[in-house]
Coordinates of C-alpha atoms in Angstrom, one line a residue:
A28 CA 13.9 -21.8 26.2
V29 CA 14.1 -25.5 27.2
F30 CA 12.8 -24.7 30.7
T31 CA 9.9 -22.6 29.2
G32 CA 9.0 -25.5 26.9
V33 CA 8.9 -27.9 29.8
V34 CA 6.7 -25.5 31.7
L35 CA 4.3 -25.2 28.7
L36 CA 4.0 -29.0 28.4
I37 CA 3.3 -29.4 32.1
A38 CA 0.7 -26.5 31.9
L39 CA -1.0 -28.1 28.9
F40 CA -1.2 -31.4 30.6
L41 CA -2.7 -29.9 33.8
V42 CA -5.2 -27.7 31.8
S43 CA -6.3 -30.8 29.8
R44 CA -7.5 -32.3 33.0
Q45 CA -9.6 -29.1 33.7
W46 CA -10.5 -28.4 30.1
S47 CA -14.3 -27.9 30.7
E48 CA -13.5 -25.4 33.4
F49 CA -10.9 -23.6 31.3
T50 CA -13.3 -23.2 28.3
S51 CA -16.2 -22.1 30.5
T52 CA -14.0 -19.3 31.9
F53 CA -14.1 -17.5 28.5
S54 CA -17.5 -16.0 29.4
F55 CA -15.6 -14.1 32.1
L56 CA -14.0 -12.0 29.4
F57 CA -17.4 -10.4 28.5
S58 CA -18.0 -9.1 32.0
F59 CA -16.9 -5.8 33.4
E60 CA -14.4 -7.6 35.7
G61 CA -13.1 -9.4 32.6
L62 CA -12.6 -6.1 30.8
I63 CA -10.6 -4.7 33.7
A64 CA -8.6 -7.9 33.9
T65 CA -7.9 -7.8 30.2
V66 CA -6.7 -4.2 30.3
L67 CA -4.4 -4.8 33.2
A68 CA -3.0 -8.0 31.7
L69 CA -2.5 -6.3 28.4
A70 CA -0.6 -3.5 30.1
I71 CA 1.7 -6.0 32.0
S72 CA 2.2 -8.0 28.8
K73 CA 3.1 -4.9 26.8
I74 CA 5.6 -3.7 29.4
L75 CA 7.3 -7.1 29.2
H76 CA 7.1 -6.9 25.4
E77 CA 9.0 -3.6 25.2
F78 CA 11.6 -4.6 27.8
A79 CA 12.3 -7.8 25.8
H80 CA 13.1 -5.6 22.8
A81 CA 15.3 -3.4 24.9
Y82 CA 17.2 -6.3 26.6
S83 CA 17.6 -8.1 23.3
S84 CA 19.1 -5.0 21.8
K85 CA 21.6 -4.6 24.6
R86 CA 22.4 -8.3 24.3
Y87 CA 23.7 -7.6 20.8
G88 CA 25.4 -4.3 21.7
V89 CA 22.7 -2.0 20.3
R90 CA 22.1 1.3 22.0
V91 CA 18.5 1.9 23.1
P92 CA 18.1 5.7 23.1
S93 CA 14.5 5.9 24.3
M94 CA 11.5 4.0 25.7
G95 CA 8.2 5.4 26.5
V96 CA 4.6 6.0 25.5
A97 CA 3.5 7.2 22.1
F98 CA -0.1 8.0 20.8
L99 CA -1.4 6.0 17.9
V100 CA -4.7 7.6 16.7
F101 CA -5.0 9.2 20.2
F102 CA -4.5 5.7 21.8
P103 CA -1.5 5.3 24.1
V104 CA 1.0 2.6 23.1
L105 CA 4.4 1.7 24.6
F106 CA 7.4 1.8 22.3
T107 CA 11.1 1.0 22.4
E108 CA 13.5 2.7 20.0
T109 CA 15.6 -0.1 18.3
S110 CA 16.3 1.6 15.0
D111 CA 20.1 1.3 15.6
A112 CA 19.7 -2.5 15.1
W113 CA 20.3 -1.9 11.4
M114 CA 24.0 -1.5 12.2
I115 CA 24.3 -5.1 13.3
P116 CA 25.8 -7.1 10.4
E117 CA 24.2 -10.4 11.3
R118 CA 20.6 -10.7 10.0
R119 CA 19.7 -13.4 12.6
A120 CA 20.5 -10.9 15.4
R121 CA 18.3 -8.2 13.8
I122 CA 15.4 -10.7 13.5
A123 CA 15.9 -11.8 17.1
I124 CA 15.6 -8.2 18.3
A125 CA 12.4 -7.7 16.2
A126 CA 10.9 -11.0 17.5
A127 CA 11.9 -10.7 21.1
G128 CA 8.7 -8.9 22.3
M129 CA 6.4 -11.6 20.9
L130 CA 8.6 -14.4 22.2
A131 CA 8.6 -12.9 25.6
E132 CA 4.8 -12.6 25.7
M133 CA 4.4 -16.2 24.5
A134 CA 6.8 -17.4 27.2
F135 CA 4.9 -15.3 29.8
A136 CA 1.7 -16.9 28.6
A137 CA 3.1 -20.4 29.3
F138 CA 3.9 -19.5 32.9
A139 CA 0.4 -17.9 33.3
L140 CA -1.2 -21.0 32.0
L141 CA 0.7 -23.1 34.6
A142 CA -0.3 -20.6 37.3
W143 CA -4.0 -20.8 36.3
S144 CA -4.0 -24.6 36.6
L145 CA -2.5 -24.4 40.2
L146 CA -4.3 -21.4 41.7
D147 CA -7.6 -21.2 43.5
D148 CA -10.4 -19.2 42.1
G149 CA -9.9 -15.4 42.5
P150 CA -8.7 -12.3 40.8
L151 CA -5.2 -13.6 40.3
R152 CA -6.3 -16.7 38.6
S153 CA -8.6 -14.7 36.4
A154 CA -5.7 -12.5 35.4
C155 CA -3.6 -15.5 34.6
F156 CA -6.4 -16.9 32.4
V157 CA -6.5 -13.6 30.5
L158 CA -2.7 -13.7 30.0
A159 CA -2.7 -17.3 29.0
S160 CA -5.7 -17.3 26.6
T161 CA -6.3 -13.8 25.1
V162 CA -3.5 -11.3 25.5
W163 CA -0.8 -13.2 23.6
V164 CA -3.2 -14.1 20.8
M165 CA -4.1 -10.4 20.5
S166 CA -0.5 -9.5 20.5
L167 CA 0.4 -12.0 17.7
L168 CA -2.6 -10.8 15.5
V169 CA -1.4 -7.2 15.8
N170 CA 2.4 -7.6 15.8
L171 CA 2.7 -10.3 13.3
N172 CA 0.8 -8.3 10.6
P173 CA 3.6 -7.4 8.1
L174 CA 1.4 -4.8 6.4
V175 CA 1.8 -2.3 9.2
R176 CA 5.2 -1.2 10.6
F177 CA 5.1 -3.5 13.7
D178 CA 7.3 -6.4 14.6
G179 CA 6.1 -8.7 11.8
Y180 CA 7.0 -6.0 9.2
F181 CA 10.6 -5.9 10.3
I182 CA 10.9 -9.7 10.6
L183 CA 9.6 -10.1 7.1
S184 CA 11.9 -7.3 5.8
E185 CA 14.9 -9.0 7.3
A186 CA 13.9 -12.5 6.2
L187 CA 13.5 -11.3 2.6
G188 CA 16.6 -9.1 2.7
V189 CA 14.7 -6.1 1.5
E190 CA 15.4 -2.9 3.4
N191 CA 12.9 -0.1 3.8
M192 CA 10.3 -2.4 2.2
S193 CA 7.2 -0.3 2.7
T194 CA 8.5 2.9 1.2
R195 CA 10.2 1.2 -1.7
A196 CA 7.2 -0.9 -2.5
T197 CA 4.9 2.1 -2.5
A198 CA 7.2 4.1 -4.8
L199 CA 7.6 1.1 -7.2
G200 CA 3.8 0.4 -7.2
R201 CA 3.0 4.1 -7.9
L202 CA 5.5 4.2 -10.7
F203 CA 4.0 1.1 -12.3
L204 CA 0.5 2.5 -12.1
L205 CA 1.7 5.8 -13.6
K206 CA 3.2 4.0 -16.5
F207 CA 0.1 1.8 -17.0
W208 CA -2.4 4.6 -16.9
T209 CA -0.5 7.4 -18.7
G210 CA 2.4 5.7 -20.5
H211 CA 4.7 8.2 -18.8
R212 CA 8.2 6.8 -18.5
S213 CA 10.0 7.9 -15.3
I214 CA 13.4 6.8 -14.0
D215 CA 13.0 3.5 -12.1
A216 CA 14.4 4.1 -8.6
E217 CA 14.8 0.3 -8.3
Q218 CA 16.7 -0.3 -11.5
N219 CA 19.6 -1.7 -9.5
T220 CA 17.4 -4.1 -7.5
S221 CA 17.4 -7.7 -8.5
R222 CA 14.4 -9.3 -10.2
R223 CA 13.7 -11.3 -7.1
G224 CA 13.8 -8.1 -5.0
K225 CA 11.3 -6.4 -7.3
Y226 CA 9.1 -9.4 -7.3
W227 CA 8.7 -9.2 -3.5
L228 CA 8.2 -5.4 -3.6
Y229 CA 5.4 -5.8 -6.1
I230 CA 3.7 -8.5 -4.0
Y231 CA 4.0 -6.4 -0.9
F232 CA 2.5 -3.4 -2.6
I233 CA -0.5 -5.4 -3.8
A234 CA -1.0 -6.9 -0.3
M235 CA -0.6 -3.5 1.4
V236 CA -3.2 -1.9 -0.9
A237 CA -5.7 -4.7 -0.4
Y238 CA -5.3 -4.5 3.3
R239 CA -5.8 -0.8 3.4
V240 CA -8.9 -1.0 1.2
F241 CA -10.4 -3.6 3.5
L242 CA -9.4 -1.6 6.6
Y243 CA -10.8 1.7 5.3
L244 CA -14.0 0.0 4.1
A245 CA -14.5 -1.5 7.5
I246 CA -13.9 1.8 9.3
G247 CA -16.2 3.6 6.8
G248 CA -19.0 1.0 7.2
T249 CA -18.7 1.2 11.0
L250 CA -19.1 5.0 10.8
F251 CA -22.0 4.8 8.4
Y252 CA -24.0 2.3 10.5
L253 CA -23.2 3.4 14.0
F254 CA -23.1 7.2 13.8
P255 CA -25.5 9.9 12.5
K256 CA -25.0 10.7 8.8
V257 CA -23.9 14.3 9.6
I258 CA -20.9 12.7 11.3
S259 CA -20.4 9.5 9.3
I260 CA -20.4 11.0 5.8
P261 CA -17.7 13.6 6.5
G262 CA -15.7 10.9 8.3
I263 CA -16.0 8.6 5.2
L264 CA -14.9 11.5 2.9
I265 CA -11.8 12.1 5.1
I266 CA -11.0 8.4 5.0
L267 CA -11.3 8.3 1.2
T268 CA -9.0 11.4 1.0
V269 CA -6.4 9.7 3.2
F270 CA -6.6 6.5 1.2
V271 CA -6.2 8.2 -2.2
S272 CA -3.3 10.4 -1.0

């Protein structure tokens, strides 16, 4: 960690002496070559991300039963099975496993930034620029989002000490809405949960619903404006059905 920090400081110093050249390179991202470089850099970064989860799990004695490729809405994504991490008694170790992928990508970005400042113009330097400026930011924006079941979700769940947070928050929120709208009194599945724990579950439920409303509205609006109505309207109805369910 200290060595990576020193590398980052040196890289930032060298890039500051070429700042205008560095910022002007962003236009490269909007070219066909930039798209190819971004895809390749993203693939390399994600492979490193998943191996970081795997090696961190092994470091704490956790079995890694599988690694591979899954399909998320028909899009291939890499995955590492680390569900056995719940057996580790130390919360800090569980957080370390969840955060290992993002930390590895950020460290990789520091070395890529140093390489960009030292290399001559060419494909390799362009790839280092993409790794140093874009890929790790994209990874953080996706993986740090605690409202989907990526790394940020598990980090937040461990930090708050609330297990199975998404399922429990959804059940508690639905029960509250049922009581509010119908006055129906059902058994509270979280009756043994502390007031602090319920407080965090309610906050998470509200944030999760707000995020999904924004996401589905964005998808529906995109369908409506970019596709013919014969396609967009059924698509919007399907999205509404999924949201209500």
